[in-house]
């Protein structure tokens, strides 16, 4: 019995450190996967009719499947996108709201809805002919 305790005392610290390192590594991987999914959605947010946007939205659904609030926001966004009676501005606002909430919940500090909204420039901001 003394030998067992001696071996356990020798191995236990290394085992505990190994488990802690493994858990921290898993959390870092999960955080990176979530951040990548959010960044991908942000990249394609301006063209919500594109295949890339739909793929990135599907990636959000899969990555955040354990988050009921995000699942509900994604469901709501699909309903808004697929409703032809709603104006494009409504779709854009829903996309911005989803991205903003994702960013808030996942450590993107300092990002505002205004920053996200810049993917949807108003028509009046486009140049109207040559500048004199």
mmCIF file of C-alpha atoms in Angstrom:
data_model
loop_
_atom_site.group_PDB
_atom_site.id
_atom_site.type_symbol
_atom_site.label_atom_id
_atom_site.label_comp_id
_atom_site.label_asym_id
_atom_site.label_seq_id
_atom_site.Cartn_x
_atom_site.Cartn_y
_atom_site.Cartn_z
ATOM 1 C CA UNK A 1 0.000 0.000 0.000
ATOM 2 C CA UNK A 2 2.882 2.376 0.755
ATOM 3 C CA UNK A 3 4.273 1.803 -2.730
ATOM 4 C CA UNK A 4 0.892 2.617 -4.284
ATOM 5 C CA UNK A 5 0.656 5.895 -2.359
ATOM 6 C CA UNK A 6 4.236 6.791 -3.245
ATOM 7 C CA UNK A 7 3.601 6.165 -6.965
ATOM 8 C CA UNK A 8 0.335 8.096 -6.758
ATOM 9 C CA UNK A 9 2.082 11.035 -5.101
ATOM 10 C CA UNK A 10 4.687 11.048 -7.873
ATOM 11 C CA UNK A 11 2.213 10.756 -10.759
ATOM 12 C CA UNK A 12 -0.708 12.849 -9.456
ATOM 13 C CA UNK A 13 0.829 16.319 -10.001
ATOM 14 C CA UNK A 14 1.840 15.524 -13.584
ATOM 15 C CA UNK A 15 -1.567 13.995 -14.275
ATOM 16 C CA UNK A 16 -3.396 17.025 -12.880
ATOM 17 C CA UNK A 17 -1.231 19.433 -14.890
ATOM 18 C CA UNK A 18 -1.825 17.366 -18.024
ATOM 19 C CA UNK A 19 -5.591 17.423 -17.535
ATOM 20 C CA UNK A 20 -5.571 21.186 -16.935
ATOM 21 C CA UNK A 21 -3.524 21.790 -20.092
ATOM 22 C CA UNK A 22 -5.868 19.565 -22.112
ATOM 23 C CA UNK A 23 -8.996 21.373 -20.818
ATOM 24 C CA UNK A 24 -7.493 24.791 -21.560
ATOM 25 C CA UNK A 25 -6.524 23.625 -25.051
ATOM 26 C CA UNK A 26 -10.055 22.410 -25.730
ATOM 27 C CA UNK A 27 -11.485 25.758 -24.616
ATOM 28 C CA UNK A 28 -9.030 27.638 -26.845
ATOM 29 C CA UNK A 29 -9.999 25.489 -29.832
ATOM 30 C CA UNK A 30 -13.712 26.055 -29.159
ATOM 31 C CA UNK A 31 -13.177 29.811 -28.871
ATOM 32 C CA UNK A 32 -11.234 29.887 -32.148
ATOM 33 C CA UNK A 33 -13.949 27.905 -33.964
ATOM 34 C CA UNK A 34 -16.620 30.321 -32.700
ATOM 35 C CA UNK A 35 -14.551 33.375 -33.630
ATOM 36 C CA UNK A 36 -13.922 32.006 -37.123
ATOM 37 C CA UNK A 37 -17.642 31.366 -37.650
ATOM 38 C CA UNK A 38 -18.503 34.910 -36.557
ATOM 39 C CA UNK A 39 -15.799 36.436 -38.756
ATOM 40 C CA UNK A 40 -17.022 34.425 -41.741
ATOM 41 C CA UNK A 41 -20.590 35.647 -41.238
ATOM 42 C CA UNK A 42 -19.315 39.213 -40.908
ATOM 43 C CA UNK A 43 -17.315 38.834 -44.124
ATOM 44 C CA UNK A 44 -20.374 37.819 -46.165
ATOM 45 C CA UNK A 45 -22.992 39.946 -44.358
ATOM 46 C CA UNK A 46 -23.328 42.473 -47.180
ATOM 47 C CA UNK A 47 -24.553 39.919 -49.730
ATOM 48 C CA UNK A 48 -27.172 37.920 -47.859
ATOM 49 C CA UNK A 49 -28.461 36.361 -51.084
ATOM 50 C CA UNK A 50 -25.110 34.693 -51.791
ATOM 51 C CA UNK A 51 -24.239 31.050 -51.256
ATOM 52 C CA UNK A 52 -21.309 32.113 -49.075
ATOM 53 C CA UNK A 53 -23.621 33.983 -46.725
ATOM 54 C CA UNK A 54 -25.941 30.970 -46.423
ATOM 55 C CA UNK A 55 -22.964 28.697 -45.746
ATOM 56 C CA UNK A 56 -21.654 31.041 -43.067
ATOM 57 C CA UNK A 57 -25.111 31.228 -41.473
ATOM 58 C CA UNK A 58 -25.292 27.421 -41.465
ATOM 59 C CA UNK A 59 -21.865 27.380 -39.810
ATOM 60 C CA UNK A 60 -23.218 29.691 -37.091
ATOM 61 C CA UNK A 61 -26.164 27.329 -36.564
ATOM 62 C CA UNK A 62 -23.858 24.357 -36.148
ATOM 63 C CA UNK A 63 -21.207 26.098 -34.065
ATOM 64 C CA UNK A 64 -23.703 27.650 -31.658
ATOM 65 C CA UNK A 65 -26.153 24.737 -31.509
ATOM 66 C CA UNK A 66 -26.025 24.766 -27.681
ATOM 67 C CA UNK A 67 -27.027 28.429 -27.422
ATOM 68 C CA UNK A 68 -30.813 28.734 -27.547
ATOM 69 C CA UNK A 69 -30.755 32.533 -27.908
ATOM 70 C CA UNK A 70 -28.490 32.367 -30.974
ATOM 71 C CA UNK A 71 -30.520 29.514 -32.482
ATOM 72 C CA UNK A 72 -33.656 31.640 -32.119
ATOM 73 C CA UNK A 73 -31.968 34.664 -33.710
ATOM 74 C CA UNK A 74 -30.792 32.532 -36.653
ATOM 75 C CA UNK A 75 -34.310 31.121 -37.091
ATOM 76 C CA UNK A 76 -35.705 34.642 -37.032
ATOM 77 C CA UNK A 77 -33.160 35.765 -39.619
ATOM 78 C CA UNK A 78 -34.127 32.924 -41.962
ATOM 79 C CA UNK A 79 -37.779 33.962 -41.615
ATOM 80 C CA UNK A 80 -36.944 37.592 -42.396
ATOM 81 C CA UNK A 81 -34.732 36.679 -45.382
ATOM 82 C CA UNK A 82 -37.380 34.380 -46.824
ATOM 83 C CA UNK A 83 -40.212 36.882 -46.427
ATOM 84 C CA UNK A 84 -40.460 38.814 -49.717
ATOM 85 C CA UNK A 85 -42.863 41.361 -48.242
ATOM 86 C CA UNK A 86 -40.250 42.768 -45.847
ATOM 87 C CA UNK A 87 -37.917 45.527 -47.044
ATOM 88 C CA UNK A 88 -34.184 44.861 -47.450
ATOM 89 C CA UNK A 89 -33.495 47.234 -44.556
ATOM 90 C CA UNK A 90 -35.345 44.874 -42.216
ATOM 91 C CA UNK A 91 -33.138 41.982 -43.303
ATOM 92 C CA UNK A 92 -30.012 44.077 -42.882
ATOM 93 C CA UNK A 93 -31.040 45.155 -39.356
ATOM 94 C CA UNK A 94 -31.737 41.536 -38.388
ATOM 95 C CA UNK A 95 -28.312 40.460 -39.686
ATOM 96 C CA UNK A 96 -26.618 43.275 -37.779
ATOM 97 C CA UNK A 97 -28.513 42.324 -34.612
ATOM 98 C CA UNK A 98 -27.435 38.690 -34.868
ATOM 99 C CA UNK A 99 -23.795 39.542 -35.510
ATOM 100 C CA UNK A 100 -23.742 42.117 -32.728
ATOM 101 C CA UNK A 101 -25.163 39.603 -30.231
ATOM 102 C CA UNK A 102 -22.677 36.953 -31.353
ATOM 103 C CA UNK A 103 -19.855 39.430 -30.862
ATOM 104 C CA UNK A 104 -21.088 40.474 -27.413
ATOM 105 C CA UNK A 105 -21.343 36.884 -26.224
ATOM 106 C CA UNK A 106 -17.989 35.804 -27.631
ATOM 107 C CA UNK A 107 -15.441 38.380 -26.587
ATOM 108 C CA UNK A 108 -15.359 40.825 -29.504
ATOM 109 C CA UNK A 109 -14.867 43.961 -27.431
ATOM 110 C CA UNK A 110 -15.273 47.464 -28.782
ATOM 111 C CA UNK A 111 -17.365 46.482 -31.801
ATOM 112 C CA UNK A 112 -20.553 48.489 -32.223
ATOM 113 C CA UNK A 113 -23.674 47.929 -34.305
ATOM 114 C CA UNK A 114 -22.566 50.929 -36.359
ATOM 115 C CA UNK A 115 -19.296 49.134 -37.225
ATOM 116 C CA UNK A 116 -21.202 46.078 -38.384
ATOM 117 C CA UNK A 117 -23.774 48.183 -40.216
ATOM 118 C CA UNK A 118 -21.133 49.643 -42.533
ATOM 119 C CA UNK A 119 -21.526 46.601 -44.796
ATOM 120 C CA UNK A 120 -24.845 48.047 -45.919
ATOM 121 C CA UNK A 121 -24.020 51.464 -47.414
ATOM 122 C CA UNK A 122 -26.951 53.613 -48.394
ATOM 123 C CA UNK A 123 -27.444 54.330 -52.084
ATOM 124 C CA UNK A 124 -26.993 58.051 -51.490
ATOM 125 C CA UNK A 125 -23.424 57.357 -50.317
ATOM 126 C CA UNK A 126 -22.427 56.089 -53.769
ATOM 127 C CA UNK A 127 -20.727 58.538 -56.145
ATOM 128 C CA UNK A 128 -23.119 60.210 -58.594
ATOM 129 C CA UNK A 129 -20.896 60.843 -61.608
ATOM 130 C CA UNK A 130 -17.508 62.520 -61.929
ATOM 131 C CA UNK A 131 -16.256 64.763 -59.187
ATOM 132 C CA UNK A 132 -15.375 68.219 -60.450
#
